[in-house]
Amino acid sequence: MKIGFIGLGIMGKPMAKNLLKAGHELVVFDINKENVDNVTAAGAKAASSTADAASQTPVLITMLPNSPHVKAVVLGEKGILEGAKPGTILIDMSSIAPLASQEVEKACAAKKIKMIDAPVSGGEPKAIDGTLAIMVGGDKTVFEEVQPILLNMGSTAVYCGAIGAGNTTKLANQIVVGLNIAAVAEALTLVKKAGVDPQLVFEAIRGGLAGSTVLNAKAPMMIESNFKPGFKIDLHIKDLANALDTGHGVGAPLPLTALVREMMETLHADGFGQDDHSALARYYAKVSGAKIGK
Ligand code: NAD
């Protein structure tokens, strides 16, 4: 299948490479030329714009930071709606506000472009392994049509409901992940202050009820003071802000989400917005005076 891929960042790059490995022909675009070069070196063809990629491919994938980027790439100048033929399928895999997915889908439908939202969880390691968890909203028949493509990038692709449901599911995921990371940072700061080795605590509790994918991935990073992203604090702020907006819209108060978002805003203000979200450990170092890592 000939697929257009727009947005070749931390996630888009390995996802595009897995599509190439699966035998698809790729036409790619990103405003960052270095990212384009990285993927063309693996066999993709570069387009001169998003519209150019859209004019050549029956299926398009976008993997962009947030709602304004997706709106610009789909609705804007030299964007998808300018280039795509009627019948084209757009799979937006970015994590954006569910309301934005609904707005963009409406504009696509008016031009007979079929759009689904299909954000992912698993971060860069699972993007590289092709084992992402993919959550999908939109027309179920479109989902079924592109499911094999999704499974070239992920190990699961679950249909969650109408357009926007994929991103609503992703917000739930980001709440669970963000609050879990804060809990790990809080707990490991406590043990460090109390004079117990955080590494031994990690080993002791990981097999019990406190064990989690988040604990396994993020505790070692905190212990090593390695905050290389991964998933950036600034992107997680974006997701929690989208969760709070959505929560306020539907009447679901999210007090813990609000608290962790403010911790992340503190890190952003301190210049750590580009760090991995495990840098929540830095917030606890600031308020406790004790660093988990060496
Ligand atoms: P990133 O910032 O590394 O990559 C985004 C890419 O989009 C960049 O290469 C950028 O140049 C490109 N871009 C921006 N505007 C563009 C435009 N107008 N036209 C073409 N390209 C444009 O971000 P990422 O970490 O790859 O994340 C992408 C999405 O996936 C985000 O919504 C994020 O929340 C989500 N996500 C990320 C992770 C992770 O661990 N990094 C995990 C799950 C989901």
mmCIF file of C-alpha atoms and ligand atoms in Angstrom:
data_model
loop_
_atom_site.group_PDB
_atom_site.id
_atom_site.type_symbol
_atom_site.label_atom_id
_atom_site.label_comp_id
_atom_site.label_asym_id
_atom_site.label_seq_id
_atom_site.Cartn_x
_atom_site.Cartn_y
_atom_site.Cartn_z
ATOM 1 C CA MET A 1 0.000 0.000 0.000
ATOM 2 C CA LYS A 2 1.182 3.552 -0.747
ATOM 3 C CA ILE A 3 0.919 5.577 2.457
ATOM 4 C CA GLY A 4 1.568 9.271 3.172
ATOM 5 C CA PHE A 5 3.178 9.987 6.562
ATOM 6 C CA ILE A 6 3.251 13.516 8.021
ATOM 7 C CA GLY A 7 5.130 14.215 11.281
ATOM 8 C CA LEU A 8 8.398 12.359 11.724
ATOM 9 C CA GLY A 9 9.358 13.191 15.310
ATOM 10 C CA ILE A 10 10.299 10.873 18.175
ATOM 11 C CA MET A 11 7.268 8.664 17.433
ATOM 12 C CA GLY A 12 6.655 9.233 13.717
ATOM 13 C CA LYS A 13 10.155 8.174 12.677
ATOM 14 C CA PRO A 14 10.082 4.627 14.081
ATOM 15 C CA MET A 15 6.399 4.169 13.143
ATOM 16 C CA ALA A 16 7.174 5.122 9.527
ATOM 17 C CA LYS A 17 10.152 2.746 9.515
ATOM 18 C CA ASN A 18 7.956 -0.130 10.697
ATOM 19 C CA LEU A 19 5.561 0.547 7.807
ATOM 20 C CA LEU A 20 8.520 0.392 5.394
ATOM 21 C CA LYS A 21 9.654 -2.891 7.006
ATOM 22 C CA ALA A 22 6.134 -4.280 6.514
ATOM 23 C CA GLY A 23 6.491 -3.621 2.762
ATOM 24 C CA HIS A 24 4.498 -0.392 2.352
ATOM 25 C CA GLU A 25 5.615 2.373 0.030
ATOM 26 C CA LEU A 26 5.917 5.647 1.990
ATOM 27 C CA VAL A 27 5.714 9.287 0.912
ATOM 28 C CA VAL A 28 6.711 11.504 3.856
ATOM 29 C CA PHE A 29 6.709 15.154 4.911
ATOM 30 C CA ASP A 30 7.887 17.081 7.968
ATOM 31 C CA ILE A 31 8.877 20.736 8.418
ATOM 32 C CA ASN A 32 12.104 19.416 9.993
ATOM 33 C CA LYS A 33 14.377 18.347 7.117
ATOM 34 C CA GLU A 34 16.692 16.286 9.332
ATOM 35 C CA ASN A 35 13.728 14.104 10.337
ATOM 36 C CA VAL A 36 12.736 13.676 6.677
ATOM 37 C CA ASP A 37 16.323 12.698 5.746
ATOM 38 C CA ASN A 38 16.360 10.116 8.530
ATOM 39 C CA VAL A 39 13.296 8.335 7.105
ATOM 40 C CA THR A 40 14.200 8.690 3.410
ATOM 41 C CA ALA A 41 17.528 7.023 4.272
ATOM 42 C CA ALA A 42 15.418 4.017 5.313
ATOM 43 C CA GLY A 43 13.604 3.933 1.932
ATOM 44 C CA ALA A 44 10.770 6.489 2.052
ATOM 45 C CA LYS A 45 10.222 9.091 -0.671
ATOM 46 C CA ALA A 46 10.125 12.784 0.366
ATOM 47 C CA ALA A 47 7.142 14.939 -0.637
ATOM 48 C CA SER A 48 7.510 18.690 -1.179
ATOM 49 C CA SER A 49 4.518 19.471 1.097
ATOM 50 C CA THR A 50 1.683 17.784 2.943
ATOM 51 C CA ALA A 51 -0.620 18.464 -0.035
ATOM 52 C CA ASP A 52 1.942 16.818 -2.331
ATOM 53 C CA ALA A 53 2.021 13.669 -0.139
ATOM 54 C CA ALA A 54 -1.796 13.694 0.064
ATOM 55 C CA SER A 55 -2.165 13.893 -3.731
ATOM 56 C CA GLN A 56 -0.125 10.689 -4.176
ATOM 57 C CA THR A 57 -1.516 8.347 -1.512
ATOM 58 C CA PRO A 58 -4.919 6.765 -0.717
ATOM 59 C CA VAL A 59 -4.067 6.506 3.002
ATOM 60 C CA LEU A 60 -2.476 9.260 5.092
ATOM 61 C CA ILE A 61 -1.101 9.097 8.619
ATOM 62 C CA THR A 62 -0.435 12.184 10.762
ATOM 63 C CA MET A 63 1.709 12.084 13.935
ATOM 64 C CA LEU A 64 1.886 15.702 15.137
ATOM 65 C CA PRO A 65 2.210 17.391 18.545
ATOM 66 C CA ASN A 66 -1.266 18.843 19.258
ATOM 67 C CA SER A 67 -4.629 20.067 17.939
ATOM 68 C CA PRO A 68 -3.356 23.311 16.283
ATOM 69 C CA HIS A 69 -0.704 21.341 14.341
ATOM 70 C CA VAL A 70 -3.280 18.809 13.114
ATOM 71 C CA LYS A 71 -5.676 21.598 12.114
ATOM 72 C CA ALA A 72 -2.885 23.385 10.218
ATOM 73 C CA VAL A 73 -1.737 20.227 8.442
ATOM 74 C CA VAL A 74 -5.240 19.073 7.484
ATOM 75 C CA LEU A 75 -7.126 22.331 6.915
ATOM 76 C CA GLY A 76 -4.306 24.827 6.235
ATOM 77 C CA GLU A 77 -2.392 25.980 3.168
ATOM 78 C CA LYS A 78 -0.716 23.129 1.258
ATOM 79 C CA GLY A 79 -2.516 20.802 3.638
ATOM 80 C CA ILE A 80 -4.332 17.496 3.301
ATOM 81 C CA LEU A 81 -7.669 18.913 2.136
ATOM 82 C CA GLU A 82 -5.857 20.812 -0.617
ATOM 83 C CA GLY A 83 -4.155 17.687 -1.989
ATOM 84 C CA ALA A 84 -6.224 14.622 -1.128
ATOM 85 C CA LYS A 85 -8.633 12.948 -3.549
ATOM 86 C CA PRO A 86 -12.191 12.038 -2.419
ATOM 87 C CA GLY A 87 -12.158 8.614 -0.766
ATOM 88 C CA THR A 88 -8.745 9.152 0.875
ATOM 89 C CA ILE A 89 -8.470 7.787 4.419
ATOM 90 C CA LEU A 90 -6.789 9.973 7.057
ATOM 91 C CA ILE A 91 -5.546 8.227 10.215
ATOM 92 C CA ASP A 92 -4.624 10.897 12.764
ATOM 93 C CA MET A 93 -2.391 9.180 15.322
ATOM 94 C CA SER A 94 -1.491 12.398 17.203
ATOM 95 C CA SER A 95 -2.775 12.861 20.764
ATOM 96 C CA ILE A 96 -5.126 15.840 20.474
ATOM 97 C CA ALA A 97 -8.322 17.165 22.065
ATOM 98 C CA PRO A 98 -11.331 14.948 21.213
ATOM 99 C CA LEU A 99 -13.308 18.050 20.196
ATOM 100 C CA ALA A 100 -10.576 18.989 17.719
ATOM 101 C CA SER A 101 -10.773 15.469 16.190
ATOM 102 C CA GLN A 102 -14.523 15.973 15.735
ATOM 103 C CA GLU A 103 -14.029 19.404 14.128
ATOM 104 C CA VAL A 104 -11.335 18.177 11.715
ATOM 105 C CA GLU A 105 -13.356 15.070 10.809
ATOM 106 C CA LYS A 106 -16.348 17.273 9.894
ATOM 107 C CA ALA A 107 -14.220 19.360 7.520
ATOM 108 C CA CYS A 108 -12.771 16.148 6.031
ATOM 109 C CA ALA A 109 -16.223 14.590 5.548
ATOM 110 C CA ALA A 110 -17.337 17.689 3.611
ATOM 111 C CA LYS A 111 -14.557 16.867 1.102
ATOM 112 C CA LYS A 112 -15.299 13.106 1.189
ATOM 113 C CA ILE A 113 -12.097 12.352 3.126
ATOM 114 C CA LYS A 114 -12.647 9.596 5.722
ATOM 115 C CA MET A 115 -10.910 10.378 9.022
ATOM 116 C CA ILE A 116 -10.397 8.291 12.155
ATOM 117 C CA ASP A 117 -8.503 9.270 15.330
ATOM 118 C CA ALA A 118 -5.983 6.639 16.437
ATOM 119 C CA PRO A 119 -3.648 7.915 19.175
ATOM 120 C CA VAL A 120 -1.095 5.562 20.683
ATOM 121 C CA SER A 121 0.461 4.615 23.993
ATOM 122 C CA GLY A 122 3.807 2.983 24.674
ATOM 123 C CA GLY A 123 6.319 5.714 23.932
ATOM 124 C CA GLU A 124 9.421 5.562 21.765
ATOM 125 C CA PRO A 125 10.527 2.018 22.796
ATOM 126 C CA LYS A 126 7.205 0.482 21.725
ATOM 127 C CA ALA A 127 7.127 2.664 18.592
ATOM 128 C CA ILE A 128 10.509 1.145 17.686
ATOM 129 C CA ASP A 129 9.388 -2.421 18.485
ATOM 130 C CA GLY A 130 6.070 -1.959 16.658
ATOM 131 C CA THR A 131 4.167 -2.872 19.830
ATOM 132 C CA LEU A 132 2.194 0.319 20.467
ATOM 133 C CA ALA A 133 -1.276 0.206 22.028
ATOM 134 C CA ILE A 134 -3.578 1.976 19.572
ATOM 135 C CA MET A 135 -7.017 3.370 20.507
ATOM 136 C CA VAL A 136 -9.378 4.248 17.705
ATOM 137 C CA GLY A 137 -12.427 6.453 17.163
ATOM 138 C CA GLY A 138 -14.491 6.982 14.017
ATOM 139 C CA ASP A 139 -16.379 4.964 11.430
ATOM 140 C CA LYS A 140 -15.955 1.278 12.324
ATOM 141 C CA THR A 141 -15.767 0.114 8.701
ATOM 142 C CA VAL A 142 -12.863 2.531 8.067
ATOM 143 C CA PHE A 143 -11.157 1.186 11.199
ATOM 144 C CA GLU A 144 -11.581 -2.383 9.939
ATOM 145 C CA GLU A 145 -10.170 -1.416 6.552
ATOM 146 C CA VAL A 146 -6.963 0.069 8.003
ATOM 147 C CA GLN A 147 -6.554 -2.287 10.982
ATOM 148 C CA PRO A 148 -3.773 -4.300 9.248
ATOM 149 C CA ILE A 149 -1.794 -1.062 8.735
ATOM 150 C CA LEU A 150 -2.275 -0.117 12.389
ATOM 151 C CA LEU A 151 -1.045 -3.557 13.440
ATOM 152 C CA ASN A 152 2.196 -2.941 11.490
ATOM 153 C CA MET A 153 2.906 -0.286 14.155
ATOM 154 C CA GLY A 154 1.185 -1.689 17.221
ATOM 155 C CA SER A 155 0.372 -4.943 18.929
ATOM 156 C CA THR A 156 -3.203 -3.891 19.701
ATOM 157 C CA ALA A 157 -5.690 -1.620 17.943
ATOM 158 C CA VAL A 158 -8.927 -1.310 19.906
ATOM 159 C CA TYR A 159 -12.046 0.321 18.481
ATOM 160 C CA CYS A 160 -13.387 2.687 21.187
ATOM 161 C CA GLY A 161 -16.365 4.413 19.507
ATOM 162 C CA ALA A 162 -17.280 7.426 17.377
ATOM 163 C CA ILE A 163 -14.781 10.042 16.164
ATOM 164 C CA GLY A 164 -12.887 11.521 19.171
ATOM 165 C CA ALA A 165 -13.287 8.339 21.250
ATOM 166 C CA GLY A 166 -9.679 7.361 20.524
ATOM 167 C CA ASN A 167 -8.456 10.641 21.968
ATOM 168 C CA THR A 168 -10.844 10.452 24.939
ATOM 169 C CA THR A 169 -9.318 7.034 25.662
ATOM 170 C CA LYS A 170 -5.830 8.526 25.296
ATOM 171 C CA LEU A 171 -6.687 11.239 27.860
ATOM 172 C CA ALA A 172 -7.632 8.474 30.314
ATOM 173 C CA ASN A 173 -4.299 6.810 29.554
ATOM 174 C CA GLN A 174 -2.382 10.043 30.164
ATOM 175 C CA ILE A 175 -4.138 10.626 33.494
ATOM 176 C CA VAL A 176 -3.213 7.110 34.675
ATOM 177 C CA VAL A 177 0.392 7.450 33.444
ATOM 178 C CA GLY A 178 0.984 11.000 34.757
ATOM 179 C CA LEU A 179 -0.462 10.342 38.214
ATOM 180 C CA ASN A 180 1.401 7.027 38.410
ATOM 181 C CA ILE A 181 4.737 8.734 37.622
ATOM 182 C CA ALA A 182 4.040 11.370 40.286
ATOM 183 C CA ALA A 183 3.283 8.570 42.787
ATOM 184 C CA VAL A 184 6.557 6.809 41.931
ATOM 185 C CA ALA A 185 8.531 10.061 42.326
ATOM 186 C CA GLU A 186 6.793 10.862 45.630
ATOM 187 C CA ALA A 187 7.384 7.367 47.039
ATOM 188 C CA LEU A 188 11.045 7.169 45.985
ATOM 189 C CA THR A 189 11.717 10.641 47.411
ATOM 190 C CA LEU A 190 10.240 9.499 50.727
ATOM 191 C CA VAL A 191 12.499 6.439 50.936
ATOM 192 C CA LYS A 192 15.574 8.450 49.930
ATOM 193 C CA LYS A 193 14.881 10.999 52.696
ATOM 194 C CA ALA A 194 14.254 8.175 55.156
ATOM 195 C CA GLY A 195 17.642 6.642 54.350
ATOM 196 C CA VAL A 196 16.527 3.558 52.357
ATOM 197 C CA ASP A 197 18.060 2.854 48.912
ATOM 198 C CA PRO A 198 15.477 3.661 46.131
ATOM 199 C CA GLN A 199 16.940 0.857 43.949
ATOM 200 C CA LEU A 200 16.261 -1.747 46.676
ATOM 201 C CA VAL A 201 12.756 -0.356 47.197
ATOM 202 C CA PHE A 202 12.111 -0.650 43.440
ATOM 203 C CA GLU A 203 13.299 -4.277 43.451
ATOM 204 C CA ALA A 204 11.243 -5.086 46.563
ATOM 205 C CA ILE A 205 7.922 -3.643 45.371
ATOM 206 C CA ARG A 206 7.899 -4.198 41.618
ATOM 207 C CA GLY A 207 6.508 -7.758 41.924
ATOM 208 C CA GLY A 208 3.667 -6.708 44.255
ATOM 209 C CA LEU A 209 0.497 -4.674 43.751
ATOM 210 C CA ALA A 210 2.514 -1.451 43.302
ATOM 211 C CA GLY A 211 4.223 -2.967 40.264
ATOM 212 C CA SER A 212 3.358 -1.380 36.916
ATOM 213 C CA THR A 213 4.716 -0.682 33.458
ATOM 214 C CA VAL A 214 5.198 2.912 34.619
ATOM 215 C CA LEU A 215 7.183 1.798 37.690
ATOM 216 C CA ASN A 216 9.401 -0.470 35.562
ATOM 217 C CA ALA A 217 10.050 2.203 32.945
ATOM 218 C CA LYS A 218 10.371 5.314 35.088
ATOM 219 C CA ALA A 219 11.864 4.278 38.456
ATOM 220 C CA PRO A 220 15.220 3.314 36.829
ATOM 221 C CA MET A 221 15.302 6.682 35.027
ATOM 222 C CA MET A 222 14.727 8.527 38.317
ATOM 223 C CA ILE A 223 17.364 6.399 40.071
ATOM 224 C CA GLU A 224 19.878 7.165 37.312
ATOM 225 C CA SER A 225 18.783 10.842 37.066
ATOM 226 C CA ASN A 226 18.357 10.186 33.335
ATOM 227 C CA PHE A 227 15.617 12.450 32.033
ATOM 228 C CA LYS A 228 16.307 12.148 28.309
ATOM 229 C CA PRO A 229 12.904 11.982 26.498
ATOM 230 C CA GLY A 230 11.009 9.652 25.860
ATOM 231 C CA PHE A 231 7.870 11.580 26.419
ATOM 232 C CA LYS A 232 8.415 15.251 27.119
ATOM 233 C CA ILE A 233 6.975 17.150 30.103
ATOM 234 C CA ASP A 234 5.614 19.796 27.669
ATOM 235 C CA LEU A 235 3.662 17.139 25.722
ATOM 236 C CA HIS A 236 2.262 15.698 28.952
ATOM 237 C CA ILE A 237 1.178 19.213 30.044
ATOM 238 C CA LYS A 238 -0.656 19.433 26.704
ATOM 239 C CA ASP A 239 -2.448 16.110 27.353
ATOM 240 C CA LEU A 240 -3.427 16.996 30.938
ATOM 241 C CA ALA A 241 -4.655 20.426 29.773
ATOM 242 C CA ASN A 242 -6.790 18.655 27.123
ATOM 243 C CA ALA A 243 -8.051 16.244 29.831
ATOM 244 C CA LEU A 244 -9.016 19.128 32.137
ATOM 245 C CA ASP A 245 -10.796 21.012 29.320
ATOM 246 C CA THR A 246 -12.656 17.847 28.351
ATOM 247 C CA GLY A 247 -13.478 17.074 31.995
ATOM 248 C CA HIS A 248 -14.833 20.590 32.551
ATOM 249 C CA GLY A 249 -16.869 20.267 29.340
ATOM 250 C CA VAL A 250 -18.585 17.041 30.432
ATOM 251 C CA GLY A 251 -18.824 17.816 34.166
ATOM 252 C CA ALA A 252 -16.122 15.430 35.428
ATOM 253 C CA PRO A 253 -13.870 17.183 37.983
ATOM 254 C CA LEU A 254 -10.248 15.932 37.783
ATOM 255 C CA PRO A 255 -8.555 17.133 41.005
ATOM 256 C CA LEU A 256 -5.516 14.837 40.865
ATOM 257 C CA THR A 257 -4.952 15.641 37.192
ATOM 258 C CA ALA A 258 -5.006 19.367 38.010
ATOM 259 C CA LEU A 259 -2.389 18.878 40.743
ATOM 260 C CA VAL A 260 0.013 16.869 38.570
ATOM 261 C CA ARG A 261 -0.452 19.338 35.715
ATOM 262 C CA GLU A 262 0.683 22.163 38.059
ATOM 263 C CA MET A 263 3.736 20.099 39.096
ATOM 264 C CA MET A 264 4.587 19.783 35.410
ATOM 265 C CA GLU A 265 3.970 23.507 34.851
ATOM 266 C CA THR A 266 6.510 24.161 37.646
ATOM 267 C CA LEU A 267 9.054 22.028 35.792
ATOM 268 C CA HIS A 268 8.280 23.867 32.545
ATOM 269 C CA ALA A 269 8.829 27.225 34.297
ATOM 270 C CA ASP A 270 12.140 25.909 35.659
ATOM 271 C CA GLY A 271 13.296 25.126 32.094
ATOM 272 C CA PHE A 272 12.690 21.346 32.135
ATOM 273 C CA GLY A 273 9.807 21.194 29.630
ATOM 274 C CA GLN A 274 11.881 19.163 27.155
ATOM 275 C CA ASP A 275 12.840 16.565 29.803
ATOM 276 C CA ASP A 276 11.160 13.147 29.987
ATOM 277 C CA HIS A 277 8.042 13.082 32.195
ATOM 278 C CA SER A 278 10.040 11.015 34.717
ATOM 279 C CA ALA A 279 11.530 14.453 35.568
ATOM 280 C CA LEU A 280 8.586 14.786 37.974
ATOM 281 C CA ALA A 281 11.359 13.520 40.281
ATOM 282 C CA ARG A 282 12.931 16.988 39.899
ATOM 283 C CA TYR A 283 9.752 18.561 41.299
ATOM 284 C CA TYR A 284 10.039 16.408 44.430
ATOM 285 C CA ALA A 285 13.759 17.202 44.702
ATOM 286 C CA LYS A 286 12.842 20.880 44.673
ATOM 287 C CA VAL A 287 10.215 20.625 47.429
ATOM 288 C CA SER A 288 12.045 18.056 49.611
ATOM 289 C CA GLY A 289 15.699 18.939 49.062
ATOM 290 C CA ALA A 290 16.432 15.238 48.355
ATOM 291 C CA LYS A 291 17.353 13.837 44.961
ATOM 292 C CA ILE A 292 16.280 10.224 44.226
ATOM 293 C CA GLY A 293 19.258 9.652 41.925
ATOM 294 C CA LYS A 294 22.943 9.947 42.648
HETATM 295 P P1 NAD B 1 7.761 15.328 18.307
HETATM 296 O O1 NAD B 1 7.691 16.759 18.720
HETATM 297 O O2 NAD B 1 9.017 14.557 18.497
HETATM 298 O O3 NAD B 1 7.364 15.198 16.727
HETATM 299 C C1 NAD B 1 6.401 15.988 16.078
HETATM 300 C C2 NAD B 1 6.840 16.152 14.626
HETATM 301 O O4 NAD B 1 5.838 16.902 13.919
HETATM 302 C C3 NAD B 1 8.155 16.941 14.478
HETATM 303 O O5 NAD B 1 9.069 16.223 13.663
HETATM 304 C C4 NAD B 1 7.706 18.252 13.829
HETATM 305 O O6 NAD B 1 8.701 18.837 12.996
HETATM 306 C C5 NAD B 1 6.496 17.781 13.040
HETATM 307 N N1 NAD B 1 5.601 18.883 12.678
HETATM 308 C C6 NAD B 1 5.094 19.872 13.471
HETATM 309 N N2 NAD B 1 4.321 20.698 12.739
HETATM 310 C C7 NAD B 1 4.330 20.218 11.472
HETATM 311 C C8 NAD B 1 3.710 20.653 10.252
HETATM 312 N N3 NAD B 1 2.951 21.740 10.209
HETATM 313 N N4 NAD B 1 3.931 19.913 9.139
HETATM 314 C C9 NAD B 1 4.727 18.814 9.157
HETATM 315 N N5 NAD B 1 5.343 18.357 10.289
HETATM 316 C C10 NAD B 1 5.135 19.065 11.423
HETATM 317 O O7 NAD B 1 6.541 14.606 19.030
HETATM 318 P P2 NAD B 1 6.345 13.032 19.299
HETATM 319 O O8 NAD B 1 6.945 12.703 20.620
HETATM 320 O O9 NAD B 1 6.704 12.264 18.092
HETATM 321 O O10 NAD B 1 4.758 12.996 19.526
HETATM 322 C C11 NAD B 1 3.813 13.077 18.462
HETATM 323 C C12 NAD B 1 2.429 12.846 19.044
HETATM 324 O O11 NAD B 1 2.391 11.536 19.646
HETATM 325 C C13 NAD B 1 2.035 13.834 20.145
HETATM 326 O O12 NAD B 1 0.676 14.137 20.059
HETATM 327 C C14 NAD B 1 2.345 13.080 21.416
HETATM 328 O O13 NAD B 1 1.567 13.514 22.508
HETATM 329 C C15 NAD B 1 2.015 11.648 21.000
HETATM 330 N N6 NAD B 1 2.712 10.589 21.748
HETATM 331 C C16 NAD B 1 4.031 10.696 22.027
HETATM 332 C C17 NAD B 1 4.658 9.679 22.762
HETATM 333 C C18 NAD B 1 6.124 9.755 23.139
HETATM 334 O O14 NAD B 1 6.551 8.977 24.007
HETATM 335 N N7 NAD B 1 6.918 10.629 22.529
HETATM 336 C C19 NAD B 1 3.933 8.563 23.176
HETATM 337 C C20 NAD B 1 2.591 8.448 22.829
HETATM 338 C C21 NAD B 1 1.992 9.485 22.109
#
